[in-house]
Amino acid sequence: MTTAIEQARPRAGTAPAAKTASRRQGSDFSRLSARITEAGLMTRRPLYYAVRLSLVALAFAAGWVALFTVGTSWWQLAVAAYLGVVYGQLALVAHDLAHRQVFRGRRASEVFGRAVGNLCIGMSYGWWMNKHTRHHANPNHEDLDPDVAPDILVWSREQAAEARGLPRFIGRHQAALFFPLLTLEGFNLHVSSVRALRQPHMKRRGLEAGLLLLHTAGYLGALFTALPVGMALVVLLVHHAVFGVYLGSIFAPNHKGMPTLKGDERPDFLRRQVLTSRNVRGGLLTDIALGGLNYQIEHHLFPSMPTPHLRKARPLVRDYCAELGIPYHETGLIASWREALRHLKDVGAPIREAGAAGARPAD
């Protein structure tokens, strides 16, 4: 089977063309970058972010006001679901802060990033920064991208063949279990954040730990002050389940089911980012719901580009890829989930096949 990455490489048997392509590859991204810069798409958008951050902050405050005003009523489940969506929007803001889309300086980005991530969400900004930076450097690389490292789920047939224990058990039906498992992702972010405090890469771990502790104390204190214990626990579960599913639904379409790399496979920067990423078509509502990450190709090429410019960059990037013969993959939201689930089912095949072979009676 020929992958998109193989298709984008110069063909054998055309030595002059191959040499020309080789000389050009190193400057392919720089030419695209020049076009993007000339179009003014790397210019910061302070007013946009001032409005966006203010609206998300108001939505966050409104959720907690509602928690205390609705009272002992099962309408609190609607409040919990609302807070789950708001937490997702907060995570998207933290993402933009980490990429310095909002502030040029590192200090301001870190201060606001920790305020949004650690204090408001309970997710370590330092842990997420380390993980996400490695992902951006090598998207979909099985050895280098932490987002496709085998854990509960497996992302390639090779990982499936080597899976043991719980991943092997889940891997048989991981496509069907994917969205149900996302209900646990909100809790996983908290656990991973605490575990990361012991990692040597973590900077300002005292500050990170203190802010996480403040979040936990404030969150649980508010829940158990406003509600009876049983209802508070149900609200907590619904809140984090919706948060996890929403967050997973945003990030799953970005790379899952796209070509993967391993070993020494290292295409140049432009191809590495484009060939492993998927865009999601849609209008303004899609842009808001996915926080601009529906333009995943443009975001990976220009991580510090302000979110409202990603839509404008799309035709420039798409046309440039067409000039170079680089596949540019874009689909609808539902189709993107379908492609990701189809990939999960396909890579789990070795586990199912091994189980079926073991279940057959010996001749």
XYZ file of C-alpha atoms in Angstrom:
363
model
C 0.000 0.000 0.000
C 1.416 3.413 -0.993
C 1.063 6.036 1.698
C 0.538 9.752 1.196
C 4.080 10.317 2.434
C 5.492 7.966 -0.191
C 3.359 9.615 -2.885
C 4.789 13.030 -2.010
C 8.394 11.877 -2.415
C 10.235 12.260 -5.753
C 9.775 9.192 -7.974
C 12.688 6.919 -8.790
C 13.919 6.904 -12.371
C 13.697 10.699 -12.793
C 17.154 11.715 -11.632
C 17.184 15.342 -12.892
C 13.724 16.024 -11.465
C 14.669 14.305 -8.223
C 17.773 16.467 -7.853
C 15.766 19.608 -8.541
C 13.155 18.549 -5.975
C 15.905 17.797 -3.469
C 17.422 21.269 -3.901
C 13.989 22.887 -3.535
C 12.766 20.914 -0.524
C 14.820 22.823 1.992
C 13.271 26.122 0.884
C 9.698 24.931 0.254
C 8.500 26.037 3.674
C 10.405 29.327 3.580
C 8.617 30.312 0.361
C 5.250 29.484 1.899
C 6.205 31.384 5.052
C 7.063 34.436 2.948
C 3.629 34.351 1.293
C 1.907 34.045 4.663
C 3.921 36.924 6.131
C 3.286 39.129 3.108
C -0.442 38.511 3.548
C -0.172 39.861 7.098
C -1.385 36.621 8.659
C 1.269 36.491 11.387
C 0.183 39.884 12.748
C -1.144 39.691 16.311
C -4.839 40.247 17.074
C -5.020 41.762 20.580
C -8.639 42.941 20.257
C -9.816 39.500 19.137
C -8.145 37.818 22.097
C -9.339 40.486 24.528
C -12.923 39.809 23.456
C -12.494 36.017 23.347
C -10.821 35.762 26.763
C -13.447 38.069 28.269
C -16.329 35.995 26.873
C -14.810 32.717 28.080
C -14.169 34.242 31.515
C -17.795 35.435 31.696
C -19.032 31.989 30.635
C -16.857 30.389 33.331
C -18.169 32.749 36.023
C -21.765 32.250 34.842
C -21.431 28.483 35.254
C -20.396 28.759 38.895
C -23.076 31.365 39.605
C -25.633 28.964 38.133
C -24.338 26.154 40.343
C -25.154 28.202 43.452
C -28.448 29.665 42.217
C -30.126 26.572 40.720
C -30.004 24.855 44.104
C -30.822 21.238 44.885
C -32.340 20.339 41.545
C -31.457 17.871 38.839
C -31.217 20.862 36.534
C -27.707 20.887 37.948
C -26.908 18.217 35.367
C -27.433 20.846 32.674
C -25.100 23.158 34.611
C -22.525 20.354 34.790
C -22.732 19.759 31.020
C -22.420 23.509 30.420
C -19.312 23.665 32.614
C -17.851 20.742 30.671
C -18.113 22.748 27.449
C -16.724 25.870 29.145
C -13.749 23.869 30.428
C -13.133 22.786 26.829
C -13.105 26.415 25.724
C -10.722 27.249 28.566
C -8.408 24.454 27.382
C -8.462 25.955 23.883
C -7.500 29.345 25.337
C -4.646 27.706 27.280
C -3.531 26.101 24.015
C -3.361 29.469 22.256
C -1.496 30.992 25.203
C 1.064 28.184 25.108
C 1.722 28.859 21.418
C 2.194 32.586 22.129
C -0.665 33.526 19.875
C -1.993 35.933 22.506
C 1.166 37.510 23.966
C 4.539 37.856 22.289
C 6.517 37.389 25.505
C 7.054 34.075 27.279
C 6.440 35.444 30.770
C 2.958 36.810 30.068
C 2.042 33.608 28.201
C 3.164 31.456 31.138
C 1.402 33.587 33.767
C -1.921 33.503 31.953
C -1.373 29.914 30.830
C -0.934 28.699 34.402
C -3.891 30.792 35.557
C -6.152 29.226 32.939
C -4.657 25.724 32.949
C -3.649 25.001 36.547
C -6.001 27.266 38.459
C -9.193 27.200 36.367
C -9.060 23.729 34.792
C -6.740 21.785 37.103
C -4.427 20.835 34.215
C -0.692 21.416 34.546
C 0.467 24.017 32.032
C 4.073 22.796 32.288
C 3.138 19.154 31.693
C 0.945 20.001 28.740
C 3.568 22.334 27.221
C 6.232 19.624 27.312
C 3.916 17.020 25.806
C 2.466 19.289 23.141
C 5.844 20.684 22.062
C 7.093 17.147 21.392
C 3.916 16.422 19.449
C 4.335 19.481 17.233
C 7.959 18.630 16.467
C 7.125 15.103 15.288
C 3.382 14.659 14.678
C 2.245 11.043 14.290
C 5.773 9.680 14.746
C 5.349 6.464 16.727
C 8.694 6.848 18.482
C 8.674 10.593 19.131
C 5.084 11.844 19.375
C 3.615 11.211 22.861
C 0.093 11.468 21.411
C 0.539 8.175 19.533
C 2.514 6.335 22.189
C 0.812 3.045 23.126
C -1.108 3.381 26.361
C -4.716 2.316 26.854
C -5.220 2.559 23.080
C -2.908 1.384 20.303
C -2.306 3.469 17.193
C -0.595 1.042 14.807
C -0.690 -2.660 13.985
C 2.840 -3.019 15.341
C 1.741 -1.577 18.681
C -1.286 -3.861 18.662
C 0.867 -6.947 18.068
C 3.011 -6.043 21.099
C 0.140 -4.974 23.386
C -0.342 -6.803 26.666
C -2.751 -6.541 29.569
C -5.432 -3.836 29.503
C -4.398 -2.271 26.134
C -4.670 -5.707 24.525
C -8.083 -6.268 26.087
C -9.384 -2.845 25.005
C -7.619 -2.970 21.643
C -9.968 -5.670 20.373
C -12.869 -3.201 20.325
C -11.147 0.156 20.768
C -13.081 1.853 17.959
C -16.394 1.113 19.710
C -14.917 2.064 23.081
C -13.216 5.289 21.967
C -15.952 7.797 22.802
C -16.996 6.010 26.023
C -13.344 6.093 27.135
C -13.230 9.844 26.478
C -15.592 10.310 29.433
C -12.524 9.552 31.580
C -10.190 11.972 29.796
C -11.054 14.906 32.057
C -9.981 12.892 35.092
C -6.896 11.656 33.221
C -5.732 15.247 32.714
C -5.796 15.810 36.475
C -3.953 12.569 37.229
C -1.320 13.154 34.536
C -0.782 16.705 35.790
C -0.081 15.531 39.337
C 2.173 12.689 38.181
C 4.164 15.128 36.021
C 5.168 17.144 39.086
C 7.808 14.494 39.767
C 9.282 14.651 36.261
C 12.711 16.309 35.842
C 11.518 18.457 32.920
C 8.925 20.233 35.069
C 9.787 23.883 35.754
C 8.341 25.923 38.621
C 6.933 22.723 40.101
C 6.188 24.422 43.425
C 4.031 27.015 41.678
C 2.415 24.370 39.482
C 1.613 22.188 42.499
C 0.276 25.110 44.519
C -2.075 26.221 41.757
C -3.320 22.661 41.216
C -3.997 22.359 44.939
C -5.882 25.674 44.952
C -7.984 24.494 42.022
C -8.860 21.206 43.719
C -9.726 22.861 47.020
C -11.825 25.555 45.348
C -13.601 23.164 42.999
C -14.532 20.562 45.609
C -15.305 23.250 48.164
C -17.758 24.943 45.793
C -19.455 21.667 44.819
C -19.963 20.366 48.347
C -21.006 23.781 49.656
C -23.643 24.292 46.984
C -25.007 20.734 46.780
C -25.704 17.633 48.865
C -22.918 15.054 48.694
C -24.700 12.659 46.329
C -25.727 15.336 43.863
C -22.296 16.964 44.052
C -20.653 13.687 43.044
C -23.055 13.228 40.120
C -22.388 16.798 38.940
C -18.642 16.165 39.200
C -18.928 13.019 37.078
C -21.137 14.606 34.406
C -18.993 17.735 34.266
C -15.764 15.807 33.655
C -17.405 13.306 31.295
C -18.673 16.096 29.031
C -15.329 17.899 29.284
C -13.444 14.745 28.248
C -15.725 13.896 25.335
C -15.696 17.495 24.080
C -11.906 17.750 24.298
C -11.403 14.373 22.626
C -13.859 15.260 19.865
C -11.773 18.370 19.145
C -8.381 16.665 19.058
C -9.206 13.235 17.558
C -9.889 14.560 14.015
C -6.518 16.336 13.855
C -4.170 13.386 13.225
C -5.839 10.050 14.022
C -6.045 7.935 10.898
C -3.476 10.041 9.018
C -0.127 8.579 7.879
C 2.265 7.685 10.693
C 6.060 7.769 10.794
C 8.572 5.658 12.657
C 12.289 5.089 12.968
C 14.343 7.329 10.692
C 11.387 8.535 8.630
C 11.800 12.308 8.736
C 10.317 14.226 5.796
C 11.149 17.919 5.628
C 9.177 20.254 7.909
C 6.487 21.201 5.373
C 5.664 17.622 4.401
C 5.976 16.310 7.953
C 3.283 18.704 9.135
C 0.926 18.598 6.131
C 0.908 14.856 5.460
C 0.173 13.872 9.053
C -2.595 16.427 9.664
C -6.255 16.665 8.700
C -8.393 19.772 8.308
C -12.098 19.856 9.163
C -14.403 21.894 6.944
C -17.086 24.087 8.453
C -18.300 27.597 9.097
C -18.172 29.995 12.025
C -19.811 27.540 14.438
C -17.182 24.897 13.646
C -14.415 27.474 14.127
C -15.782 28.392 17.569
C -16.492 24.826 18.686
C -13.058 23.537 17.629
C -11.185 26.689 18.582
C -9.602 27.033 15.146
C -7.963 23.609 15.421
C -10.115 22.518 12.502
C -7.382 24.263 10.472
C -4.883 21.766 11.825
C -2.574 21.859 8.814
C -2.170 25.631 8.996
C -1.823 25.516 12.769
C 0.977 22.949 12.606
C 2.834 24.938 9.976
C 2.417 28.239 11.831
C 1.740 27.468 15.543
C 1.943 31.116 16.632
C -0.515 32.327 13.988
C -3.564 33.942 15.680
C -6.654 31.754 15.448
C -8.765 34.134 13.279
C -6.053 34.121 10.598
C -6.022 30.350 10.152
C -9.121 30.401 7.934
C -7.462 33.025 5.702
C -4.237 31.024 5.523
C -6.058 27.877 4.392
C -6.421 28.713 0.665
C -2.813 29.908 0.486
C -1.499 26.693 2.048
C -3.840 24.462 0.056
C -2.891 26.068 -3.272
C 0.813 25.928 -2.422
C 0.547 22.226 -1.593
C -1.170 21.688 -4.950
C 1.753 23.425 -6.683
C 4.197 21.011 -5.049
C 1.994 17.925 -5.414
C 1.656 17.439 -1.646
C -1.631 15.781 -0.586
C -3.765 18.176 1.486
C -6.479 16.284 3.360
C -9.695 17.989 4.412
C -13.064 16.538 5.345
C -16.238 17.220 7.346
C -16.404 16.806 11.103
C -18.473 13.604 11.129
C -16.312 12.138 8.376
C -13.175 12.992 10.364
C -14.484 11.061 13.376
C -15.408 8.183 11.054
C -11.881 8.102 9.610
C -10.342 8.114 13.096
C -12.609 5.283 14.278
C -11.952 3.277 11.109
C -8.221 3.609 11.806
C -8.651 2.444 15.409
C -10.594 -0.575 14.226
C -8.034 -1.413 11.552
C -4.975 -1.243 13.822
C -6.713 -3.422 16.417
C -7.077 -6.221 13.855
C -3.941 -8.173 14.958
C -5.394 -8.529 18.460
C -8.744 -9.734 17.138
C -7.053 -12.114 14.696
C -4.824 -13.547 17.439
C -7.889 -14.034 19.645
C -9.796 -15.758 16.851
C -6.845 -18.048 16.104
C -6.542 -18.988 19.773
C -10.261 -19.738 19.986
C -10.234 -22.219 17.076
C -10.101 -25.856 18.072
C -6.873 -27.656 17.219
C -7.018 -29.984 14.193
